[in-house]
Amino acid sequence: DYLLDLSVIEAGRVDLKPSRVPLASLLHTIAGTFKPMAEEKLIRLKANNVDETLIAWADCDKVTQILTNLIRKAIKFTPVGGEIKIEGQEYGPGWLQISVSDTGPGIAPEQTAKIFDEFYQLQQSPGEKKAGGVGLGLAISKKLVEMHGGKIWVCSELAKGSSFFFTLPSEMELHIDDSAG
């Protein structure tokens, strides 16, 4: 399923269908979708401090796919009793920033540069079981963010957790000429 997604994106066969996406509503809906999965591990998952007036100009399905990849990864790596926060805010003129932060084990500095590479999997500590997965979720997320003109990055500290950030255009940056169609 990830391989298919990636090959379709790389072949340039993914069309963005941007529309007005109310950020607060989208983040609360997605948080609600993943709450049961998080609660199985006694993880608190919440979308908070999202300004109701923030509107992205983005493909809602693609943004949902990006967030799904990031939240699934956060749930997978966050220990029992941890916390995951999803936030959205303005990020300079014409841009919004969305973040997914967890209280997981964090990512070693030498790995943060590689985690968006295709097939890259985090190296676990000796004795830990392999994380599983094919290492494509973040690569796909990166491509989808870049298709929107945004960027994606991670800030992480070992034993403290990770925060994944990505940017999307806000509705304000709407410079589309509909007359040429």
PDB file of C-alpha atoms in Angstrom, residues 60-156:
ATOM      1  CA  CYS A  60      -7.652  17.581   2.591  1.00  0.00           C
ATOM      2  CA  ASP A  61      -7.147  13.870   1.753  1.00  0.00           C
ATOM      3  CA  LYS A  62      -3.385  14.336   1.357  1.00  0.00           C
ATOM      4  CA  VAL A  63      -3.112  16.322   4.610  1.00  0.00           C
ATOM      5  CA  THR A  64      -5.100  13.563   6.335  1.00  0.00           C
ATOM      6  CA  GLN A  65      -2.635  11.010   4.927  1.00  0.00           C
ATOM      7  CA  ILE A  66       0.358  13.034   6.214  1.00  0.00           C
ATOM      8  CA  LEU A  67      -1.180  13.362   9.681  1.00  0.00           C
ATOM      9  CA  THR A  68      -2.186   9.692   9.735  1.00  0.00           C
ATOM     10  CA  ASN A  69       1.432   8.684   9.027  1.00  0.00           C
ATOM     11  CA  LEU A  70       2.791  11.014  11.733  1.00  0.00           C
ATOM     12  CA  ILE A  71       0.210  10.085  14.393  1.00  0.00           C
ATOM     13  CA  ARG A  72       0.541   6.322  13.770  1.00  0.00           C
ATOM     14  CA  LYS A  73       4.311   6.662  14.166  1.00  0.00           C
ATOM     15  CA  ALA A  74       3.867   8.714  17.362  1.00  0.00           C
ATOM     16  CA  ILE A  75       1.516   6.101  18.858  1.00  0.00           C
ATOM     17  CA  LYS A  76       3.887   3.293  17.879  1.00  0.00           C
ATOM     18  CA  PHE A  77       6.910   4.881  19.577  1.00  0.00           C
ATOM     19  CA  THR A  78       5.257   6.530  22.582  1.00  0.00           C
ATOM     20  CA  PRO A  79       5.398   4.350  25.704  1.00  0.00           C
ATOM     21  CA  VAL A  80       2.374   3.432  27.807  1.00  0.00           C
ATOM     22  CA  GLY A  81       1.138   6.480  29.701  1.00  0.00           C
ATOM     23  CA  GLY A  82       2.744   8.961  27.308  1.00  0.00           C
ATOM     24  CA  GLU A  83       1.258  11.938  25.523  1.00  0.00           C
ATOM     25  CA  ILE A  84       0.821  13.065  21.913  1.00  0.00           C
ATOM     26  CA  LYS A  85      -0.100  16.644  21.026  1.00  0.00           C
ATOM     27  CA  ILE A  86      -1.285  17.860  17.642  1.00  0.00           C
ATOM     28  CA  GLU A  87      -1.068  21.609  17.113  1.00  0.00           C
ATOM     29  CA  GLY A  88      -1.526  24.120  14.318  1.00  0.00           C
ATOM     30  CA  GLN A  89      -0.516  27.759  14.077  1.00  0.00           C
ATOM     31  CA  GLU A  90       0.441  30.508  11.674  1.00  0.00           C
ATOM     32  CA  TYR A  91       3.969  30.254  10.307  1.00  0.00           C
ATOM     33  CA  GLY A  92       4.850  33.575   8.755  1.00  0.00           C
ATOM     34  CA  PRO A  93       2.825  35.262   6.012  1.00  0.00           C
ATOM     35  CA  GLY A  94       0.859  32.813   3.889  1.00  0.00           C
ATOM     36  CA  TRP A  95       1.830  29.641   5.756  1.00  0.00           C
ATOM     37  CA  LEU A  96       0.529  27.401   8.514  1.00  0.00           C
ATOM     38  CA  GLN A  97       2.570  24.993  10.616  1.00  0.00           C
ATOM     39  CA  ILE A  98       1.199  21.731  11.975  1.00  0.00           C
ATOM     40  CA  SER A  99       3.040  19.661  14.564  1.00  0.00           C
ATOM     41  CA  VAL A 100       2.700  16.195  16.051  1.00  0.00           C
ATOM     42  CA  SER A 101       4.709  15.871  19.278  1.00  0.00           C
ATOM     43  CA  ASP A 102       5.196  12.757  21.391  1.00  0.00           C
ATOM     44  CA  THR A 103       6.860  11.702  24.633  1.00  0.00           C
ATOM     45  CA  GLY A 104       8.566   8.709  23.002  1.00  0.00           C
ATOM     46  CA  PRO A 105      12.227   7.690  23.158  1.00  0.00           C
ATOM     47  CA  GLY A 106      13.344  10.398  20.751  1.00  0.00           C
ATOM     48  CA  ILE A 107      15.544  10.048  17.690  1.00  0.00           C
ATOM     49  CA  ALA A 108      19.337  10.145  17.748  1.00  0.00           C
ATOM     50  CA  PRO A 109      20.763  13.243  16.001  1.00  0.00           C
ATOM     51  CA  GLU A 110      22.579  11.134  13.398  1.00  0.00           C
ATOM     52  CA  GLN A 111      19.257   9.554  12.403  1.00  0.00           C
ATOM     53  CA  THR A 112      17.075  12.671  12.160  1.00  0.00           C
ATOM     54  CA  ALA A 113      18.620  13.628   8.798  1.00  0.00           C
ATOM     55  CA  LYS A 114      17.770  10.221   7.321  1.00  0.00           C
ATOM     56  CA  ILE A 115      14.295   9.467   8.621  1.00  0.00           C
ATOM     57  CA  PHE A 116      12.554  11.005   5.609  1.00  0.00           C
ATOM     58  CA  ASP A 117      14.544   8.767   3.222  1.00  0.00           C
ATOM     59  CA  GLU A 118      12.748   5.902   1.514  1.00  0.00           C
ATOM     60  CA  PHE A 119      13.023   2.552   3.323  1.00  0.00           C
ATOM     61  CA  TYR A 120      14.921   4.094   6.247  1.00  0.00           C
ATOM     62  CA  GLN A 121      14.025   2.545   9.585  1.00  0.00           C
ATOM     63  CA  LEU A 122      15.038   3.880  12.956  1.00  0.00           C
ATOM     64  CA  GLN A 123      17.782   1.867  14.597  1.00  0.00           C
ATOM     65  CA  GLN A 124      16.471   0.645  17.915  1.00  0.00           C
ATOM     66  CA  SER A 125      18.625   0.292  21.006  1.00  0.00           C
ATOM     67  CA  PRO A 126      20.278  -3.125  21.397  1.00  0.00           C
ATOM     68  CA  GLY A 127      17.813  -5.648  22.791  1.00  0.00           C
ATOM     69  CA  GLU A 128      14.728  -3.755  21.580  1.00  0.00           C
ATOM     70  CA  LYS A 129      12.522  -5.430  19.038  1.00  0.00           C
ATOM     71  CA  LYS A 130      12.600  -4.031  15.509  1.00  0.00           C
ATOM     72  CA  ALA A 131      10.108  -1.257  14.902  1.00  0.00           C
ATOM     73  CA  GLY A 132       8.516  -2.986  11.923  1.00  0.00           C
ATOM     74  CA  GLY A 133       7.021  -1.272   8.895  1.00  0.00           C
ATOM     75  CA  VAL A 134       8.706  -0.670   5.561  1.00  0.00           C
ATOM     76  CA  GLY A 135      10.109   2.787   6.220  1.00  0.00           C
ATOM     77  CA  LEU A 136       7.975   4.623   3.655  1.00  0.00           C
ATOM     78  CA  GLY A 137       5.428   6.560   5.737  1.00  0.00           C
ATOM     79  CA  LEU A 138       7.716   9.535   6.342  1.00  0.00           C
ATOM     80  CA  ALA A 139       9.075   9.505   2.777  1.00  0.00           C
ATOM     81  CA  ILE A 140       5.511   9.662   1.445  1.00  0.00           C
ATOM     82  CA  SER A 141       4.584  12.386   3.939  1.00  0.00           C
ATOM     83  CA  LYS A 142       7.597  14.437   2.817  1.00  0.00           C
ATOM     84  CA  LYS A 143       6.629  14.145  -0.857  1.00  0.00           C
ATOM     85  CA  LEU A 144       3.015  15.126  -0.122  1.00  0.00           C
ATOM     86  CA  VAL A 145       4.101  18.148   1.943  1.00  0.00           C
ATOM     87  CA  GLU A 146       6.501  19.240  -0.814  1.00  0.00           C
ATOM     88  CA  MET A 147       3.738  18.913  -3.432  1.00  0.00           C
ATOM     89  CA  HIS A 148       1.917  21.607  -1.434  1.00  0.00           C
ATOM     90  CA  GLY A 149       5.061  23.767  -1.537  1.00  0.00           C
ATOM     91  CA  GLY A 150       5.700  23.157   2.158  1.00  0.00           C
ATOM     92  CA  LYS A 151       8.507  21.574   4.119  1.00  0.00           C
ATOM     93  CA  ILE A 152       8.676  18.928   6.841  1.00  0.00           C
ATOM     94  CA  TRP A 153      11.220  18.469   9.620  1.00  0.00           C
ATOM     95  CA  VAL A 154      11.721  16.884  13.015  1.00  0.00           C
ATOM     96  CA  CYS A 155      13.076  18.140  16.331  1.00  0.00           C
ATOM     97  CA  SER A 156      13.950  15.391  18.738  1.00  0.00           C
TER      98      SER A 156
END
